[in-house]
Coordinates of C-alpha atoms in Angstrom, one line a residue:
X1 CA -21.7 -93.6 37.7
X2 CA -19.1 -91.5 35.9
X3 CA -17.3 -88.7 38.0
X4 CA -18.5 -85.2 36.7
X5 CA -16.2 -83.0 36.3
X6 CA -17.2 -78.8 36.5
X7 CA -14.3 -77.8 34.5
X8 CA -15.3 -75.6 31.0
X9 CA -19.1 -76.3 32.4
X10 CA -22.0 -73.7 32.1
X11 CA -24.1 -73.6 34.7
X12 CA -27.4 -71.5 35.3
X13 CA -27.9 -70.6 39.0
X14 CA -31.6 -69.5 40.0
X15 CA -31.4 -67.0 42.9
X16 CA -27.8 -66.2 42.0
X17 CA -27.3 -62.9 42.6
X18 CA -26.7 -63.3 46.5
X19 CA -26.5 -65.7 49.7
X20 CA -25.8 -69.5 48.9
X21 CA -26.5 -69.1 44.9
X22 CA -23.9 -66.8 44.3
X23 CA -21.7 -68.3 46.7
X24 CA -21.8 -71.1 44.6
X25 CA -21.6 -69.9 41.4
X26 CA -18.2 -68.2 42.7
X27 CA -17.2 -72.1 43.1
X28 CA -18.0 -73.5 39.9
X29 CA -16.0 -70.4 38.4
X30 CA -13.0 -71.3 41.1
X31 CA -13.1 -75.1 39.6
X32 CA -12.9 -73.9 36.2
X33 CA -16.1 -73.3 34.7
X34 CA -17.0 -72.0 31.9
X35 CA -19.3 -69.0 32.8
X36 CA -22.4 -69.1 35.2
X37 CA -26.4 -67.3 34.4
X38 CA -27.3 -65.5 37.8
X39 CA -31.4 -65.8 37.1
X40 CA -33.1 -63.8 39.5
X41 CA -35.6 -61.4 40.2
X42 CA -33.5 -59.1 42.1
X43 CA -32.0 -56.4 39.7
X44 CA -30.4 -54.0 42.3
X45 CA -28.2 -57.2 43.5
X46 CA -27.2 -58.1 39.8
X47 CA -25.1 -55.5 39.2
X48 CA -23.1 -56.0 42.5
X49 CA -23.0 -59.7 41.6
X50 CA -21.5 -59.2 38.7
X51 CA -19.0 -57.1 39.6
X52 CA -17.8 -59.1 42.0
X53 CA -17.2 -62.0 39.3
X54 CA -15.8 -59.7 37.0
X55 CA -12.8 -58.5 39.4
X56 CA -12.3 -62.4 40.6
X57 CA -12.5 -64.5 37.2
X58 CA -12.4 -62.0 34.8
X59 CA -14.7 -60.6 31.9
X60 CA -17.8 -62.7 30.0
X61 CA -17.9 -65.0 32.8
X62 CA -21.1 -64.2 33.9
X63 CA -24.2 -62.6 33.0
X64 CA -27.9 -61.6 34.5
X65 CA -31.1 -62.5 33.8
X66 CA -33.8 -61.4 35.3
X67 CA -36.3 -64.4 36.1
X68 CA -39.2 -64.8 38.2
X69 CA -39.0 -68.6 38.7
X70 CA -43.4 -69.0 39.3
X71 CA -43.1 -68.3 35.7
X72 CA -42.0 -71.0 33.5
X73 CA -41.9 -68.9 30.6
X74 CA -39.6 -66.5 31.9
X75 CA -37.4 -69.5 33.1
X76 CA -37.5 -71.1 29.9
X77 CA -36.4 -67.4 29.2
X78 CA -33.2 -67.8 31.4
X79 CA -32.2 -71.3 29.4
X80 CA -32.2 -69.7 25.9
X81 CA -30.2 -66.6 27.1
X82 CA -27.7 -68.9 28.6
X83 CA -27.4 -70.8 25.4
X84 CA -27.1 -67.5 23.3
X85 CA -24.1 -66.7 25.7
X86 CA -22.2 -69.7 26.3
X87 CA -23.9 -72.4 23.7
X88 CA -24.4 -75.2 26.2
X89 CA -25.7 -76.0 29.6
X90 CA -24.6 -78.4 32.1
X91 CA -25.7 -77.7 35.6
X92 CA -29.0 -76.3 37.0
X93 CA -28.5 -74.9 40.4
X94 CA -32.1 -74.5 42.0
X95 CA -31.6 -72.7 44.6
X96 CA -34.2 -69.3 44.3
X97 CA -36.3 -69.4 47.5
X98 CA -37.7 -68.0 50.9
X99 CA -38.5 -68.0 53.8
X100 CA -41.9 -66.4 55.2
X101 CA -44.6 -68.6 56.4
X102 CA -46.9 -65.5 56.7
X103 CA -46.3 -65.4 53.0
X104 CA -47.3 -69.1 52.6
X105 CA -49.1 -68.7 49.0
X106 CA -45.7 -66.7 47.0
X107 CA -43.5 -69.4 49.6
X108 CA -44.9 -72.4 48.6
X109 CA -45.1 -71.1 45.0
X110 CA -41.6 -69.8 44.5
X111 CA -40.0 -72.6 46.7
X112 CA -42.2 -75.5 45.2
X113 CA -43.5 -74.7 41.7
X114 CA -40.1 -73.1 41.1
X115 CA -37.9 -76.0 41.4
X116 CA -40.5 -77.9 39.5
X117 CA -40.4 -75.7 36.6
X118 CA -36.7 -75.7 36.5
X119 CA -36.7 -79.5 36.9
X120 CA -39.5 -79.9 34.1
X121 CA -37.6 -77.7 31.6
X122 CA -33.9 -78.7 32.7
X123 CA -34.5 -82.3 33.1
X124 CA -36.8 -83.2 30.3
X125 CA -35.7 -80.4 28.1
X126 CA -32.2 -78.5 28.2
X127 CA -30.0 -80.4 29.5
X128 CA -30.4 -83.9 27.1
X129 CA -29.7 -81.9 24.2
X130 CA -27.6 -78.7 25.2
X131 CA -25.2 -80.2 27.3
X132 CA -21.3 -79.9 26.4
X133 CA -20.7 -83.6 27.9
X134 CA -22.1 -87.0 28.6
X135 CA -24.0 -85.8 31.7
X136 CA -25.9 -83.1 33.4
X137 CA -26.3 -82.1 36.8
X138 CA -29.0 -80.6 38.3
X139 CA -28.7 -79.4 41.9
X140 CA -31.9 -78.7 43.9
X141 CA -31.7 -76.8 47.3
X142 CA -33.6 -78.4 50.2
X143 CA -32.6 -77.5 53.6
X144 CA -32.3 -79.2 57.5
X145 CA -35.6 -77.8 57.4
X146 CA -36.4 -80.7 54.6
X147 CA -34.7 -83.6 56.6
X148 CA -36.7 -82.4 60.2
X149 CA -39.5 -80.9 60.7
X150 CA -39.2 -77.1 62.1
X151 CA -42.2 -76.1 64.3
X152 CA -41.8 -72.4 64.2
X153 CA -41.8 -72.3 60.1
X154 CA -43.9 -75.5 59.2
X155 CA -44.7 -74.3 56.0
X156 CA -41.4 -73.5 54.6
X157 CA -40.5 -76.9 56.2
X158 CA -43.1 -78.7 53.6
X159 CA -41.8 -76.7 50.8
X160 CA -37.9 -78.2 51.5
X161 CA -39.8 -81.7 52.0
X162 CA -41.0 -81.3 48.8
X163 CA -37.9 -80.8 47.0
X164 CA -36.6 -83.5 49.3
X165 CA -39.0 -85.8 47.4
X166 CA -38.3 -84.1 43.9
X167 CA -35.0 -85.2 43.9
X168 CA -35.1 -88.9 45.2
X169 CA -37.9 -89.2 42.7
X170 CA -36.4 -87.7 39.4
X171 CA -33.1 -89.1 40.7
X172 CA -34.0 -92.4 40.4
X173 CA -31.5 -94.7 38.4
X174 CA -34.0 -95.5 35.8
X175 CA -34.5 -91.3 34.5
X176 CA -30.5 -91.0 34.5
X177 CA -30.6 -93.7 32.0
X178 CA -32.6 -92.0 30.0
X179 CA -31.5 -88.2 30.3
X180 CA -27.9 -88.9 31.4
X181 CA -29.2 -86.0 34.1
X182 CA -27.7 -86.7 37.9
X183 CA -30.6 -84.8 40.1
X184 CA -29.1 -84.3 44.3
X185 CA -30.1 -82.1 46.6
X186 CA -28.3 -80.1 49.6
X187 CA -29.6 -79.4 52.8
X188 CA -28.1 -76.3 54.4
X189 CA -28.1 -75.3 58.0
X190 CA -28.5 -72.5 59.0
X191 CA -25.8 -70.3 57.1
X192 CA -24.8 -66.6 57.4
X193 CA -27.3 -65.1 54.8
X194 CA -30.0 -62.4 54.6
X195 CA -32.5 -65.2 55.2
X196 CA -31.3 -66.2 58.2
X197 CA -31.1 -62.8 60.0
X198 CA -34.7 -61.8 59.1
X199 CA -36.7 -64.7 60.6
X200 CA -37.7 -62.7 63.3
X201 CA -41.8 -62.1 62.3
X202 CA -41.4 -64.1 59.1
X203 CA -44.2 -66.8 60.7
X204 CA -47.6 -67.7 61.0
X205 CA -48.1 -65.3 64.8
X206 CA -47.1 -65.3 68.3
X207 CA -47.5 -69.0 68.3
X208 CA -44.7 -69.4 66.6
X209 CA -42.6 -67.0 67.3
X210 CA -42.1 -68.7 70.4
X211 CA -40.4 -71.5 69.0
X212 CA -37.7 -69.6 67.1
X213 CA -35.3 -69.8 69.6
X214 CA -36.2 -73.6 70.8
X215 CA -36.0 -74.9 67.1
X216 CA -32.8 -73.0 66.8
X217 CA -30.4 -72.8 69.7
X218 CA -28.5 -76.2 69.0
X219 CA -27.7 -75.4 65.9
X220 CA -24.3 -74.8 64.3
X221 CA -24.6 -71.6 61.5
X222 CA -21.9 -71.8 58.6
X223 CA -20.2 -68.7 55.8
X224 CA -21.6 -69.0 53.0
X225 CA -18.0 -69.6 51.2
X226 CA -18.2 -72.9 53.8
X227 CA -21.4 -74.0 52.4
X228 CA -20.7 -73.1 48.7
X229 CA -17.2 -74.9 49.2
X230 CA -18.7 -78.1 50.6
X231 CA -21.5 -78.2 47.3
X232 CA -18.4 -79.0 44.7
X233 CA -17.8 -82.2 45.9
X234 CA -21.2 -83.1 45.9
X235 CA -22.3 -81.6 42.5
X236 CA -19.3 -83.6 41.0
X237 CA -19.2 -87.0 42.6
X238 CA -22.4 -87.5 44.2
X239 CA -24.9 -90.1 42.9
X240 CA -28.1 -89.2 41.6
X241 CA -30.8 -89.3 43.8
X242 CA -28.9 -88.4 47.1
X243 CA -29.2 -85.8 49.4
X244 CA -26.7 -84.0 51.4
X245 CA -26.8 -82.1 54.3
X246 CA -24.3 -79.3 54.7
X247 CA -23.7 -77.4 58.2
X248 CA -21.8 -76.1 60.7
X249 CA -18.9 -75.7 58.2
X250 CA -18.3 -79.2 58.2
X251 CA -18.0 -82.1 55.1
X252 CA -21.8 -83.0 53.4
X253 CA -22.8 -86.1 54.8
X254 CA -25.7 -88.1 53.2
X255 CA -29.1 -88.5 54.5
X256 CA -30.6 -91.2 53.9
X257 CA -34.3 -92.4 54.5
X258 CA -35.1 -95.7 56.6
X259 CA -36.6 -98.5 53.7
X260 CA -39.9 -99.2 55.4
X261 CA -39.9 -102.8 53.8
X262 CA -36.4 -103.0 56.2
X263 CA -37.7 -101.9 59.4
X264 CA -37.0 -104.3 62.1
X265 CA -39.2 -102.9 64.8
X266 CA -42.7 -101.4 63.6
X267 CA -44.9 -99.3 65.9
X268 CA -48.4 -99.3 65.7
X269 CA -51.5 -96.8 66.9
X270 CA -52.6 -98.1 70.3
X271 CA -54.8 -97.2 72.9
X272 CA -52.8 -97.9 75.5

């Protein structure tokens, strides 16, 4: 598979007016591209966010749109104005989400049926016929959380599962060669953002709340400028269909999933 390069790209960042989104969309405008779309529902943010870009890369490199990713017509919404602004579209960084199991209904359906309506309309849509080169990318944002199970927040952990299996399944080989659309996902640790210093309370009860510290005290948090830093490599030369897990400021490493068909030692249910 062919190397994709950022450089004079367009890319359209859900949840991209803070935390890891705009991190990243800071990096694609560091490696050269084009302009970026901050979609997100958070309006007070946007002006800050843009700003911010403005001072660094200079002016028309980024705009807002306000998009509420449950709604696939407002995301469709979010395509069209980033055509109208820059004419094409390369990368679709899913990355709107969050974190509140005692919210389980808007978690499950910003976290899950967001990433699928961006995936429906990027994959099967957009990207094929808007793109400025031979490929697409679209970046999906799973978590550790979506590579092991988290007892203290097993809700959210389903909804990073699911986007797990979102990517290896529209990744596979056989949909590049027809879109020419790399899907990959990255699996953050725990990184410096407002997400990760409100879990406190943001569970299913007391239950639960016990665990926060068990499930958490061996790991490694990251800057968000580590975390977006470590995503370029991976959005340009990683294969579709792979994850990655980013932490602890460290390189993405690949996770892969045993192949049960390969499994040398199987353990069955017994009574014993």
């Amino acid at each position: 598979m062919v190397a994709f390069s950022v450089k004079n790209k367009v890319a359209l960042v859900t949840g991209g007016v803070a935390g890891i989104g705009l991190g990243i969309a800071k990096e694609l405008l560091k490696k050269g591209a084009k302009g970026v779309v901050l979609a997100d529902i958070n309006k007070k943010l946007a002006g800050k966010a843009l700003q911010e870009i403005e001072e660094t890369f200079g002016k028309n490199k980024a705009i807002y749109v306000e998009t509420d990713v449950r709604s696939i017509e407002q995301f469709e919404e979010a395509f069209q104005k980033t055509l109208e602004s820059f004419e094409h579209v390369d990368i679709l960084v899913n990355n709107a989400g969050i974190l509140d199991d005692s919210r389980w209904n808007d978690e499950v359906d910003i976290n899950v049926k967001g990433t699928i309506n961006g995936i429906l309309l990027g994959f099967e849509k957009y990207l094929p016929t808007s793109r400025s080169g031979k490929q697409a990318v679209i970046l999906n944002l799973s978590s550790t959380a979506g590579v092991k199970a988290f007892s203290n927040i097993p809700i959210y952990s389903s909804t990073k599962f699911a986007i797990h299996g979102m990517t290896l399944g529209w990744g596979d080989k056989v949909h590049y060669e027809r879109t020419k659309v790399k899907v990959i996902a990255i699996c953050p640790g725990p990184t410096q953002t407002n997400l990760l210093a409100t879990m406190s309370g943001k569970n299913l009860g007391a239950p639960y709340e016990e665990q926060l510290a068990p499930n958490n005290s061996d790991l490694k948090t990251q800057t968000v400028e580590q975390c977006a830093a470590a995503t370029l490599p991976v959005i340009e030369l990683a294969e579709t269909g792979t994850v990655w897990v980013i932490e602890g400021g460290e390189p993405p490493y690949q996770f892969i999933l045993p192949d049960r068909f390969k499994l040398t030692e199987k353990i069955y249910v017994s009574n014993k």
